[in-house]
mmCIF file of C-alpha atoms in Angstrom:
data_model
loop_
_atom_site.group_PDB
_atom_site.id
_atom_site.type_symbol
_atom_site.label_atom_id
_atom_site.label_comp_id
_atom_site.label_asym_id
_atom_site.label_seq_id
_atom_site.Cartn_x
_atom_site.Cartn_y
_atom_site.Cartn_z
ATOM 1 C CA UNK E 243 -143.634 15.980 240.859
ATOM 2 C CA UNK E 244 -144.480 13.023 238.609
ATOM 3 C CA UNK E 245 -145.350 13.891 235.043
ATOM 4 C CA UNK E 246 -146.985 11.637 232.465
ATOM 5 C CA UNK E 247 -145.592 12.134 229.006
ATOM 6 C CA UNK E 248 -147.886 11.419 226.054
ATOM 7 C CA UNK E 249 -147.202 8.241 224.152
ATOM 8 C CA UNK E 250 -144.960 8.738 221.152
ATOM 9 C CA UNK E 251 -143.231 11.892 222.451
ATOM 10 C CA UNK E 252 -139.995 12.623 220.608
ATOM 11 C CA UNK E 253 -137.256 13.900 222.923
ATOM 12 C CA UNK E 254 -134.160 15.889 222.233
ATOM 13 C CA UNK E 255 -131.287 14.046 223.967
ATOM 14 C CA UNK E 256 -128.562 15.847 225.904
ATOM 15 C CA UNK E 257 -125.717 13.689 227.269
ATOM 16 C CA UNK E 258 -123.807 15.013 230.296
ATOM 17 C CA UNK E 259 -120.597 13.678 231.760
ATOM 18 C CA UNK E 260 -118.600 14.400 234.903
ATOM 19 C CA UNK E 261 -115.912 16.936 234.069
ATOM 20 C CA UNK E 262 -113.344 15.783 236.622
ATOM 21 C CA UNK E 263 -113.088 11.974 236.455
ATOM 22 C CA UNK E 264 -110.391 11.752 239.154
ATOM 23 C CA UNK E 265 -111.437 10.274 242.478
ATOM 24 C CA UNK E 266 -111.365 12.974 245.201
ATOM 25 C CA UNK E 267 -109.786 10.495 247.662
ATOM 26 C CA UNK E 268 -107.344 8.250 245.757
ATOM 27 C CA UNK E 269 -107.201 10.279 242.515
ATOM 28 C CA UNK E 270 -107.813 7.213 240.373
ATOM 29 C CA UNK E 271 -109.765 7.467 237.141
ATOM 30 C CA UNK E 272 -113.472 6.805 237.781
ATOM 31 C CA UNK E 273 -115.544 4.698 235.430
ATOM 32 C CA UNK E 274 -119.156 5.035 234.271
ATOM 33 C CA UNK E 275 -121.342 2.808 236.400
ATOM 34 C CA UNK E 276 -124.888 3.858 235.540
ATOM 35 C CA UNK E 277 -127.108 6.311 233.653
ATOM 36 C CA UNK E 278 -129.853 8.564 234.989
ATOM 37 C CA UNK E 279 -132.517 9.839 232.594
ATOM 38 C CA UNK E 280 -134.343 13.098 233.218
ATOM 39 C CA UNK E 281 -137.199 14.144 230.909
ATOM 40 C CA UNK E 282 -138.305 17.778 231.090
ATOM 41 C CA UNK E 283 -139.899 20.630 229.153
ATOM 42 C CA UNK E 284 -137.776 23.424 227.692
ATOM 43 C CA UNK E 285 -138.559 26.063 225.116
ATOM 44 C CA UNK E 286 -136.741 23.860 222.599
ATOM 45 C CA UNK E 287 -139.330 21.132 223.133
ATOM 46 C CA UNK E 288 -139.336 17.854 225.097
ATOM 47 C CA UNK E 289 -135.786 17.218 226.282
ATOM 48 C CA UNK E 290 -134.200 14.133 227.804
ATOM 49 C CA UNK E 291 -131.040 14.703 229.822
ATOM 50 C CA UNK E 292 -128.811 11.609 230.081
ATOM 51 C CA UNK E 293 -126.505 11.806 233.132
ATOM 52 C CA UNK E 294 -123.564 9.421 233.110
ATOM 53 C CA UNK E 295 -122.793 8.490 236.694
ATOM 54 C CA UNK E 296 -119.232 7.515 237.682
ATOM 55 C CA UNK E 297 -117.688 5.628 240.614
ATOM 56 C CA UNK E 298 -114.175 4.832 241.838
ATOM 57 C CA UNK E 299 -113.105 1.317 240.782
ATOM 58 C CA UNK E 300 -110.813 0.777 243.792
ATOM 59 C CA UNK E 301 -112.590 -1.454 246.302
ATOM 60 C CA UNK E 302 -110.370 -0.258 249.157
ATOM 61 C CA UNK E 303 -111.000 3.457 248.493
ATOM 62 C CA UNK E 304 -112.956 5.354 251.116
ATOM 63 C CA UNK E 305 -115.225 6.744 248.366
ATOM 64 C CA UNK E 306 -116.227 3.222 247.344
ATOM 65 C CA UNK E 307 -119.998 3.108 246.892
ATOM 66 C CA UNK E 308 -120.299 6.847 246.331
ATOM 67 C CA UNK E 309 -121.686 7.907 242.941
ATOM 68 C CA UNK E 310 -120.756 11.190 241.246
ATOM 69 C CA UNK E 311 -123.127 12.911 238.798
ATOM 70 C CA UNK E 312 -122.438 15.647 236.195
ATOM 71 C CA UNK E 313 -122.290 19.183 237.596
ATOM 72 C CA UNK E 314 -123.906 20.629 234.466
ATOM 73 C CA UNK E 315 -127.219 18.949 235.317
ATOM 74 C CA UNK E 316 -128.168 21.696 237.748
ATOM 75 C CA UNK E 317 -127.594 24.344 235.073
ATOM 76 C CA UNK E 318 -130.471 22.848 233.043
ATOM 77 C CA UNK E 319 -132.964 21.944 235.758
ATOM 78 C CA UNK E 320 -133.312 20.738 239.310
ATOM 79 C CA UNK E 321 -133.641 16.958 239.924
ATOM 80 C CA UNK E 322 -137.161 15.533 239.505
ATOM 81 C CA UNK E 323 -138.469 18.716 237.865
ATOM 82 C CA UNK E 324 -140.535 18.501 234.699
ATOM 83 C CA UNK E 325 -139.342 21.871 233.345
ATOM 84 C CA UNK E 326 -136.090 23.679 232.795
ATOM 85 C CA UNK E 327 -134.886 26.941 234.259
ATOM 86 C CA UNK E 328 -136.001 28.854 231.165
ATOM 87 C CA UNK E 329 -139.642 27.796 231.593
ATOM 88 C CA UNK E 330 -139.542 28.443 235.350
ATOM 89 C CA UNK E 331 -138.176 31.977 234.894
ATOM 90 C CA UNK E 332 -140.768 32.615 232.191
ATOM 91 C CA UNK E 333 -143.549 31.584 234.590
ATOM 92 C CA UNK E 334 -142.222 33.695 237.464
ATOM 93 C CA UNK E 335 -141.730 36.816 235.364
ATOM 94 C CA UNK E 336 -145.198 36.753 233.841
ATOM 95 C CA UNK E 337 -146.891 35.824 237.115
ATOM 96 C CA UNK E 338 -145.326 38.526 239.303
ATOM 97 C CA UNK E 339 -144.172 41.210 236.853
ATOM 98 C CA UNK E 340 -147.145 41.110 234.469
ATOM 99 C CA UNK E 341 -149.701 39.629 236.917
ATOM 100 C CA UNK E 342 -150.897 36.853 234.624
ATOM 101 C CA UNK E 343 -153.346 34.352 236.050
ATOM 102 C CA UNK E 344 -152.654 30.611 236.182
ATOM 103 C CA UNK E 345 -155.178 29.751 233.418
ATOM 104 C CA UNK E 346 -153.644 32.465 231.252
ATOM 105 C CA UNK E 347 -150.167 31.017 231.801
ATOM 106 C CA UNK E 348 -151.376 27.513 230.976
ATOM 107 C CA UNK E 349 -153.038 28.610 227.729
ATOM 108 C CA UNK E 350 -150.013 30.647 226.641
ATOM 109 C CA UNK E 351 -147.670 27.715 227.247
ATOM 110 C CA UNK E 352 -150.003 25.408 225.331
ATOM 111 C CA UNK E 353 -150.669 27.694 222.350
ATOM 112 C CA UNK E 354 -147.275 29.354 221.866
ATOM 113 C CA UNK E 355 -144.740 26.831 223.151
ATOM 114 C CA UNK E 356 -146.736 23.552 222.935
ATOM 115 C CA UNK E 357 -146.009 22.808 226.612
ATOM 116 C CA UNK E 358 -148.881 20.958 228.289
ATOM 117 C CA UNK E 359 -149.041 21.607 232.053
ATOM 118 C CA UNK E 360 -151.937 21.472 234.493
ATOM 119 C CA UNK E 361 -152.985 24.307 236.776
ATOM 120 C CA UNK E 362 -151.735 22.369 239.825
ATOM 121 C CA UNK E 363 -148.289 21.912 238.286
ATOM 122 C CA UNK E 364 -148.046 25.618 237.424
ATOM 123 C CA UNK E 365 -149.071 26.636 240.962
ATOM 124 C CA UNK E 366 -146.497 24.206 242.408
ATOM 125 C CA UNK E 367 -143.624 25.669 240.392
ATOM 126 C CA UNK E 368 -144.752 29.233 241.103
ATOM 127 C CA UNK E 369 -144.469 28.373 244.805
ATOM 128 C CA UNK E 370 -140.933 27.087 244.226
ATOM 129 C CA UNK E 371 -140.112 30.304 242.385
ATOM 130 C CA UNK E 372 -141.352 32.351 245.346
ATOM 131 C CA UNK E 373 -139.251 30.311 247.767
ATOM 132 C CA UNK E 374 -136.087 30.831 245.744
ATOM 133 C CA UNK E 375 -136.831 34.531 245.318
ATOM 134 C CA UNK E 376 -137.318 34.970 249.081
ATOM 135 C CA UNK E 377 -134.041 33.144 249.757
ATOM 136 C CA UNK E 378 -132.259 35.388 247.275
ATOM 137 C CA UNK E 379 -133.679 38.522 248.927
ATOM 138 C CA UNK E 380 -132.377 37.369 252.327
ATOM 139 C CA UNK E 381 -128.897 36.458 251.147
ATOM 140 C CA UNK E 382 -126.430 38.244 253.512
ATOM 141 C CA UNK E 383 -123.984 39.225 250.771
ATOM 142 C CA UNK E 384 -126.647 40.688 248.522
ATOM 143 C CA UNK E 385 -128.240 42.461 251.472
ATOM 144 C CA UNK E 386 -124.935 44.043 252.490
ATOM 145 C CA UNK E 387 -124.344 45.162 248.894
ATOM 146 C CA UNK E 388 -127.799 46.758 248.720
ATOM 147 C CA UNK E 389 -127.206 48.781 251.931
ATOM 148 C CA UNK E 390 -123.607 49.721 251.299
ATOM 149 C CA UNK E 391 -124.397 53.419 250.617
ATOM 150 C CA UNK E 392 -127.226 53.800 253.170
ATOM 151 C CA UNK E 393 -126.318 55.462 256.476
ATOM 152 C CA UNK E 394 -129.346 54.474 258.594
ATOM 153 C CA UNK E 395 -132.466 52.339 258.416
ATOM 154 C CA UNK E 396 -136.166 53.205 258.524
ATOM 155 C CA UNK E 397 -138.183 50.109 259.432
ATOM 156 C CA UNK E 398 -141.910 49.549 259.279
ATOM 157 C CA UNK E 399 -144.212 46.656 260.171
ATOM 158 C CA UNK E 400 -147.802 46.152 259.170
ATOM 159 C CA UNK E 401 -150.342 43.355 258.988
ATOM 160 C CA UNK E 402 -151.990 42.529 255.675
ATOM 161 C CA UNK E 403 -155.525 41.267 256.185
ATOM 162 C CA UNK E 404 -156.038 38.177 253.980
ATOM 163 C CA UNK E 405 -159.217 36.444 252.908
ATOM 164 C CA UNK E 406 -161.556 35.187 255.578
ATOM 165 C CA UNK E 407 -160.226 32.108 257.331
ATOM 166 C CA UNK E 408 -156.513 32.725 256.668
ATOM 167 C CA UNK E 409 -153.756 34.032 258.927
ATOM 168 C CA UNK E 410 -152.757 37.683 258.911
ATOM 169 C CA UNK E 411 -149.496 38.258 257.044
ATOM 170 C CA UNK E 412 -147.109 40.560 258.948
ATOM 171 C CA UNK E 413 -144.531 42.250 256.717
ATOM 172 C CA UNK E 414 -141.341 44.039 257.819
ATOM 173 C CA UNK E 415 -139.975 46.521 255.273
ATOM 174 C CA UNK E 416 -137.104 48.968 255.047
ATOM 175 C CA UNK E 417 -138.165 52.265 253.502
ATOM 176 C CA UNK E 418 -134.783 53.699 252.485
ATOM 177 C CA UNK E 419 -134.175 51.028 249.841
ATOM 178 C CA UNK E 420 -137.889 50.108 249.564
ATOM 179 C CA UNK E 421 -137.074 46.492 250.281
ATOM 180 C CA UNK E 422 -139.194 43.815 251.954
ATOM 181 C CA UNK E 423 -137.032 42.102 254.547
ATOM 182 C CA UNK E 424 -139.289 39.226 255.504
ATOM 183 C CA UNK E 425 -142.935 38.303 256.039
ATOM 184 C CA UNK E 426 -144.571 35.680 258.209
ATOM 185 C CA UNK E 427 -148.214 34.675 258.764
ATOM 186 C CA UNK E 428 -149.220 34.749 262.436
ATOM 187 C CA UNK E 429 -152.195 33.016 263.989
ATOM 188 C CA UNK E 430 -152.709 35.865 266.475
ATOM 189 C CA UNK E 431 -151.589 39.441 266.979
ATOM 190 C CA UNK E 432 -150.532 38.885 270.575
ATOM 191 C CA UNK E 433 -147.340 40.505 271.834
ATOM 192 C CA UNK E 434 -145.257 37.279 272.064
ATOM 193 C CA UNK E 435 -146.035 36.445 268.433
ATOM 194 C CA UNK E 436 -145.210 39.935 267.161
ATOM 195 C CA UNK E 437 -142.087 40.166 269.334
ATOM 196 C CA UNK E 438 -140.435 37.374 267.323
ATOM 197 C CA UNK E 439 -140.581 39.512 264.195
ATOM 198 C CA UNK E 440 -139.202 42.575 265.993
ATOM 199 C CA UNK E 441 -136.314 40.488 267.374
ATOM 200 C CA UNK E 442 -135.585 39.145 263.889
ATOM 201 C CA UNK E 443 -135.542 42.700 262.519
ATOM 202 C CA UNK E 444 -133.069 43.706 265.231
ATOM 203 C CA UNK E 445 -130.807 40.806 264.269
ATOM 204 C CA UNK E 446 -130.892 41.893 260.632
ATOM 205 C CA UNK E 447 -129.971 45.467 261.575
ATOM 206 C CA UNK E 448 -127.078 44.211 263.712
ATOM 207 C CA UNK E 449 -125.849 42.017 260.889
ATOM 208 C CA UNK E 450 -125.837 45.012 258.553
ATOM 209 C CA UNK E 451 -124.188 47.189 261.252
ATOM 210 C CA UNK E 452 -126.606 50.024 260.462
ATOM 211 C CA UNK E 453 -128.453 52.127 263.063
ATOM 212 C CA UNK E 454 -132.251 52.205 262.990
ATOM 213 C CA UNK E 455 -133.274 55.849 262.809
ATOM 214 C CA UNK E 456 -137.045 55.392 263.216
ATOM 215 C CA UNK E 457 -139.778 52.745 263.370
ATOM 216 C CA UNK E 458 -143.189 53.215 261.746
ATOM 217 C CA UNK E 459 -146.370 51.218 262.401
ATOM 218 C CA UNK E 460 -149.977 51.634 263.405
ATOM 219 C CA UNK E 461 -150.983 52.191 267.022
ATOM 220 C CA UNK E 462 -151.244 48.509 267.952
ATOM 221 C CA UNK E 463 -150.321 47.635 271.534
ATOM 222 C CA UNK E 464 -148.193 44.648 270.488
ATOM 223 C CA UNK E 465 -146.141 46.837 268.097
ATOM 224 C CA UNK E 466 -145.709 49.650 270.613
ATOM 225 C CA UNK E 467 -144.524 47.421 273.469
ATOM 226 C CA UNK E 468 -142.262 45.148 271.407
ATOM 227 C CA UNK E 469 -140.518 48.029 269.611
ATOM 228 C CA UNK E 470 -140.069 49.970 272.854
ATOM 229 C CA UNK E 471 -138.329 46.989 274.505
ATOM 230 C CA UNK E 472 -136.232 45.689 271.591
ATOM 231 C CA UNK E 473 -135.280 49.119 270.171
ATOM 232 C CA UNK E 474 -134.840 51.211 273.273
ATOM 233 C CA UNK E 475 -134.287 54.870 272.427
ATOM 234 C CA UNK E 476 -135.388 54.525 268.790
ATOM 235 C CA UNK E 477 -138.226 56.920 267.846
ATOM 236 C CA UNK E 478 -141.502 55.239 267.007
ATOM 237 C CA UNK E 479 -143.849 57.098 264.666
ATOM 238 C CA UNK E 480 -147.365 56.093 263.750
ATOM 239 C CA UNK E 481 -148.417 55.536 260.159
ATOM 240 C CA UNK E 482 -149.646 58.693 258.425
ATOM 241 C CA UNK E 483 -152.425 56.776 256.696
ATOM 242 C CA UNK E 484 -153.859 55.559 260.007
ATOM 243 C CA UNK E 485 -153.396 59.009 261.549
ATOM 244 C CA UNK E 486 -155.245 60.756 258.694
ATOM 245 C CA UNK E 487 -157.982 58.135 258.748
ATOM 246 C CA UNK E 488 -158.573 58.571 262.475
ATOM 247 C CA UNK E 489 -158.441 62.349 262.112
ATOM 248 C CA UNK E 490 -160.876 62.369 259.197
ATOM 249 C CA UNK E 491 -163.463 60.127 260.845
ATOM 250 C CA UNK E 492 -165.280 62.898 262.805
ATOM 251 C CA UNK E 493 -165.077 65.179 259.766
ATOM 252 C CA UNK E 494 -166.728 62.561 257.564
ATOM 253 C CA UNK E 495 -169.419 61.940 260.196
ATOM 254 C CA UNK E 496 -170.298 65.650 260.306
ATOM 255 C CA UNK E 497 -170.229 65.821 256.525
ATOM 256 C CA UNK E 498 -172.580 62.827 256.279
ATOM 257 C CA UNK E 499 -175.065 64.494 258.630
ATOM 258 C CA UNK E 500 -174.898 67.671 256.559
ATOM 259 C CA UNK E 501 -175.698 65.704 253.406
ATOM 260 C CA UNK E 502 -178.736 64.112 255.064
ATOM 261 C CA UNK E 503 -179.985 67.547 256.111
ATOM 262 C CA UNK E 504 -179.564 68.993 252.620
ATOM 263 C CA UNK E 505 -181.288 66.024 250.992
ATOM 264 C CA UNK E 506 -184.258 66.421 253.365
ATOM 265 C CA UNK E 507 -184.697 70.043 252.232
ATOM 266 C CA UNK E 508 -184.433 69.369 248.503
ATOM 267 C CA UNK E 509 -187.691 67.533 247.832
ATOM 268 C CA UNK E 510 -190.246 67.227 245.054
ATOM 269 C CA UNK E 511 -187.960 66.620 242.058
ATOM 270 C CA UNK E 512 -189.933 63.612 240.923
ATOM 271 C CA UNK E 513 -193.235 65.463 241.188
ATOM 272 C CA UNK E 514 -191.944 68.327 239.031
ATOM 273 C CA UNK E 515 -190.693 65.915 236.376
ATOM 274 C CA UNK E 516 -194.005 64.048 236.317
ATOM 275 C CA UNK E 517 -195.957 67.263 235.834
ATOM 276 C CA UNK E 518 -193.739 68.359 232.925
ATOM 277 C CA UNK E 519 -193.971 64.970 231.256
ATOM 278 C CA UNK E 520 -197.759 64.859 231.735
ATOM 279 C CA UNK E 521 -198.147 68.282 230.125
ATOM 280 C CA UNK E 522 -196.073 67.030 227.186
ATOM 281 C CA UNK E 523 -198.256 63.979 226.761
ATOM 282 C CA UNK E 524 -201.415 66.060 226.765
ATOM 283 C CA UNK E 525 -199.937 68.445 224.200
ATOM 284 C CA UNK E 526 -198.684 65.667 221.918
ATOM 285 C CA UNK E 527 -201.728 63.349 222.147
ATOM 286 C CA UNK E 528 -204.165 64.062 219.251
ATOM 287 C CA UNK E 529 -207.738 64.886 219.997
ATOM 288 C CA UNK E 530 -209.824 61.943 218.769
ATOM 289 C CA UNK E 531 -213.474 63.133 218.141
ATOM 290 C CA UNK E 532 -216.235 60.687 218.914
ATOM 291 C CA UNK E 533 -218.008 59.039 215.935
ATOM 292 C CA UNK E 534 -221.681 59.976 215.615
ATOM 293 C CA UNK E 535 -223.918 57.000 216.293
ATOM 294 C CA UNK E 536 -225.965 55.877 213.269
ATOM 295 C CA UNK E 537 -229.717 56.503 213.498
ATOM 296 C CA UNK E 538 -231.831 53.605 214.609
ATOM 297 C CA UNK E 539 -234.018 53.704 211.531
ATOM 298 C CA UNK E 540 -231.071 53.400 209.212
ATOM 299 C CA UNK E 541 -230.229 49.940 210.395
ATOM 300 C CA UNK E 542 -230.739 47.292 207.678
ATOM 301 C CA UNK E 543 -232.982 44.478 208.760
ATOM 302 C CA UNK E 544 -231.459 41.043 208.767
ATOM 303 C CA UNK E 545 -234.237 39.649 206.552
ATOM 304 C CA UNK E 546 -233.278 42.015 203.745
ATOM 305 C CA UNK E 547 -229.753 40.726 203.530
ATOM 306 C CA UNK E 548 -229.039 38.151 200.838
ATOM 307 C CA UNK E 549 -228.420 34.708 202.140
ATOM 308 C CA UNK E 550 -225.615 32.679 200.622
ATOM 309 C CA UNK E 551 -226.077 28.942 200.327
ATOM 310 C CA UNK E 552 -222.541 28.267 201.627
ATOM 311 C CA UNK E 553 -221.426 31.009 204.002
ATOM 312 C CA UNK E 554 -217.800 31.937 203.511
ATOM 313 C CA UNK E 555 -215.514 33.051 206.313
ATOM 314 C CA UNK E 556 -214.618 36.664 205.795
ATOM 315 C CA UNK E 557 -211.307 37.758 207.357
ATOM 316 C CA UNK E 558 -211.440 40.971 209.395
ATOM 317 C CA UNK E 559 -209.861 43.967 207.713
ATOM 318 C CA UNK E 560 -206.254 44.509 208.686
ATOM 319 C CA UNK E 561 -205.434 48.064 209.619
ATOM 320 C CA UNK E 562 -202.527 49.789 207.916
ATOM 321 C CA UNK E 563 -200.535 52.837 208.860
ATOM 322 C CA UNK E 564 -198.718 54.973 206.374
ATOM 323 C CA UNK E 565 -195.152 56.220 206.840
ATOM 324 C CA UNK E 566 -192.528 58.063 204.909
ATOM 325 C CA UNK E 567 -191.173 54.779 203.479
ATOM 326 C CA UNK E 568 -194.477 53.189 202.393
ATOM 327 C CA UNK E 569 -197.149 51.144 204.063
ATOM 328 C CA UNK E 570 -196.512 49.244 207.289
ATOM 329 C CA UNK E 571 -198.605 46.286 208.305
ATOM 330 C CA UNK E 572 -199.744 46.375 211.960
ATOM 331 C CA UNK E 573 -201.470 43.786 214.092
ATOM 332 C CA UNK E 574 -204.072 46.038 215.653
ATOM 333 C CA UNK E 575 -205.709 49.384 215.298
ATOM 334 C CA UNK E 576 -203.993 50.505 218.510
ATOM 335 C CA UNK E 577 -200.562 50.175 216.891
ATOM 336 C CA UNK E 578 -201.759 52.055 213.859
ATOM 337 C CA UNK E 579 -202.926 54.884 216.097
ATOM 338 C CA UNK E 580 -199.596 54.941 217.941
ATOM 339 C CA UNK E 581 -197.695 55.086 214.645
ATOM 340 C CA UNK E 582 -199.794 57.916 213.437
ATOM 341 C CA UNK E 583 -199.242 59.749 216.721
ATOM 342 C CA UNK E 584 -195.464 59.226 216.593
ATOM 343 C CA UNK E 585 -195.302 60.699 213.086
ATOM 344 C CA UNK E 586 -196.909 63.945 214.113
ATOM 345 C CA UNK E 587 -194.488 66.828 214.736
ATOM 346 C CA UNK E 588 -193.446 67.168 218.356
ATOM 347 C CA UNK E 589 -194.515 70.257 220.203
ATOM 348 C CA UNK E 590 -191.599 72.460 221.209
ATOM 349 C CA UNK E 591 -191.295 72.781 224.981
ATOM 350 C CA UNK E 592 -188.260 74.888 225.815
ATOM 351 C CA UNK E 593 -189.447 75.638 229.333
ATOM 352 C CA UNK E 594 -189.944 71.922 230.032
ATOM 353 C CA UNK E 595 -186.464 71.110 228.770
ATOM 354 C CA UNK E 596 -184.978 73.708 231.116
ATOM 355 C CA UNK E 597 -186.940 72.342 234.075
ATOM 356 C CA UNK E 598 -185.920 68.738 233.336
ATOM 357 C CA UNK E 599 -182.279 69.820 232.947
ATOM 358 C CA UNK E 600 -182.323 71.509 236.352
ATOM 359 C CA UNK E 601 -183.915 68.413 237.920
ATOM 360 C CA UNK E 602 -181.257 66.115 236.420
ATOM 361 C CA UNK E 603 -178.477 68.413 237.642
ATOM 362 C CA UNK E 604 -179.859 68.528 241.177
ATOM 363 C CA UNK E 605 -180.319 64.750 241.259
ATOM 364 C CA UNK E 606 -176.697 64.258 240.213
ATOM 365 C CA UNK E 607 -175.551 66.643 242.947
ATOM 366 C CA UNK E 608 -177.534 64.771 245.607
ATOM 367 C CA UNK E 609 -176.103 61.394 244.551
ATOM 368 C CA UNK E 610 -172.461 62.514 244.648
ATOM 369 C CA UNK E 611 -170.613 60.639 247.420
ATOM 370 C CA UNK E 612 -166.965 60.769 246.226
ATOM 371 C CA UNK E 613 -164.118 62.877 247.557
ATOM 372 C CA UNK E 614 -162.903 61.637 250.935
ATOM 373 C CA UNK E 615 -161.837 63.787 253.886
ATOM 374 C CA UNK E 616 -159.772 66.274 251.853
ATOM 375 C CA UNK E 617 -162.680 67.022 249.506
ATOM 376 C CA UNK E 618 -165.853 66.317 251.536
ATOM 377 C CA UNK E 619 -168.840 65.494 249.327
ATOM 378 C CA UNK E 620 -171.190 67.403 251.614
ATOM 379 C CA UNK E 621 -169.223 70.612 251.117
ATOM 380 C CA UNK E 622 -169.225 70.122 247.349
ATOM 381 C CA UNK E 623 -172.949 69.405 247.480
ATOM 382 C CA UNK E 624 -173.621 72.669 249.323
ATOM 383 C CA UNK E 625 -171.572 74.684 246.840
ATOM 384 C CA UNK E 626 -173.224 73.008 243.834
ATOM 385 C CA UNK E 627 -176.748 73.556 245.208
ATOM 386 C CA UNK E 628 -175.898 77.211 245.816
ATOM 387 C CA UNK E 629 -174.773 77.503 242.179
ATOM 388 C CA UNK E 630 -178.099 76.025 241.028
ATOM 389 C CA UNK E 631 -179.983 78.467 243.210
ATOM 390 C CA UNK E 632 -178.013 81.435 241.854
ATOM 391 C CA UNK E 633 -178.716 80.246 238.323
ATOM 392 C CA UNK E 634 -182.459 80.008 239.018
ATOM 393 C CA UNK E 635 -182.482 83.493 240.510
ATOM 394 C CA UNK E 636 -180.677 84.899 237.476
ATOM 395 C CA UNK E 637 -183.206 83.292 235.132
ATOM 396 C CA UNK E 638 -186.116 84.600 237.181
ATOM 397 C CA UNK E 639 -184.564 88.042 237.372
ATOM 398 C CA UNK E 640 -184.222 88.160 233.569
ATOM 399 C CA UNK E 641 -188.060 87.947 233.288
ATOM 400 C CA UNK E 642 -188.668 90.865 235.653
ATOM 401 C CA UNK E 643 -188.844 94.572 234.734
ATOM 402 C CA UNK E 644 -190.236 96.227 231.585
ATOM 403 C CA UNK E 645 -193.386 98.321 231.153
ATOM 404 C CA UNK E 646 -196.536 97.085 232.918
ATOM 405 C CA UNK E 647 -199.215 95.944 230.506
ATOM 406 C CA UNK E 648 -202.846 96.886 231.080
ATOM 407 C CA UNK E 649 -205.483 94.247 230.886
#
């Protein structure tokens, strides 16, 4: 990938030479014929690797025209890369072990290590990291070493549903060592497409010389037929998650119907709360007596009022409301009345608090929808509503009894 270096970048130069200068054919001493420059990012800053290329001087040698480059170049970076192995490993570790996003990686490289890379470049090198990691996981020697102490294999295959518009990713795993063998996106889930993966899994098992004790998958026709033909005699078990989900579906349907029935019986919570709140408002609101109307005869005739030669505009009086901290200025008489009402002591309503508490508890019980098949929400709802009913009966029973009073 081409990379544009900023003008005036200062590079750290590393010169590499071929260790063995003897020609592999005629064993003559090879001479330097050219230089190859490779600029890249490392954690030590911008680095320029100078590779001194050599060639056999004998014109009659069979290696004439062949150029040899230093072997140590690959220990720093791959050809035409703009970063070294240290930066690539740093990207891969933080992307897949710590789950950093691409913008987060770019900002961390820029702020901490002064390495300027675009999002496209980071995504490109992350893809290269994934390719090398997959090749390492499928290396035959490493695979044989990982399964050296395992007697038999337990294989599973499943399809991971991607975002809309992308192919389904089918993954084959081995459960004894918890290792992903391989994964491949398939355009369709037809039997010929899936059979290729089952055949590849059989080849891997034969290469390891380990018997397959059991296969696990969901109850998909392509899986069932392909495994039965390629692994004849091997038990095939269905996934416990799919089995429990299918088993729990009728239970959840019945539980959902039970919740609807219980909600239809528990009605009127909002009406009870409105009545309690309305009673509180009526108890808190002050009684404002009506002002007596002035008698008609007491009105001052307009002719008796003194007339000013230049009438001045008189501003309307601004109402004020007193408080514990002093005098507050208000914009209207309505706000002054509300302030005066808010400062009055609240009326204690213990019974209303109890009623509102019961209503809030019942509403929370009716809105509970968590739990799943092992803890059905409808069953928990029934038990919680029964507890509320027992509590109400205990409170009502505490008011009963005693001596009858005569009116």
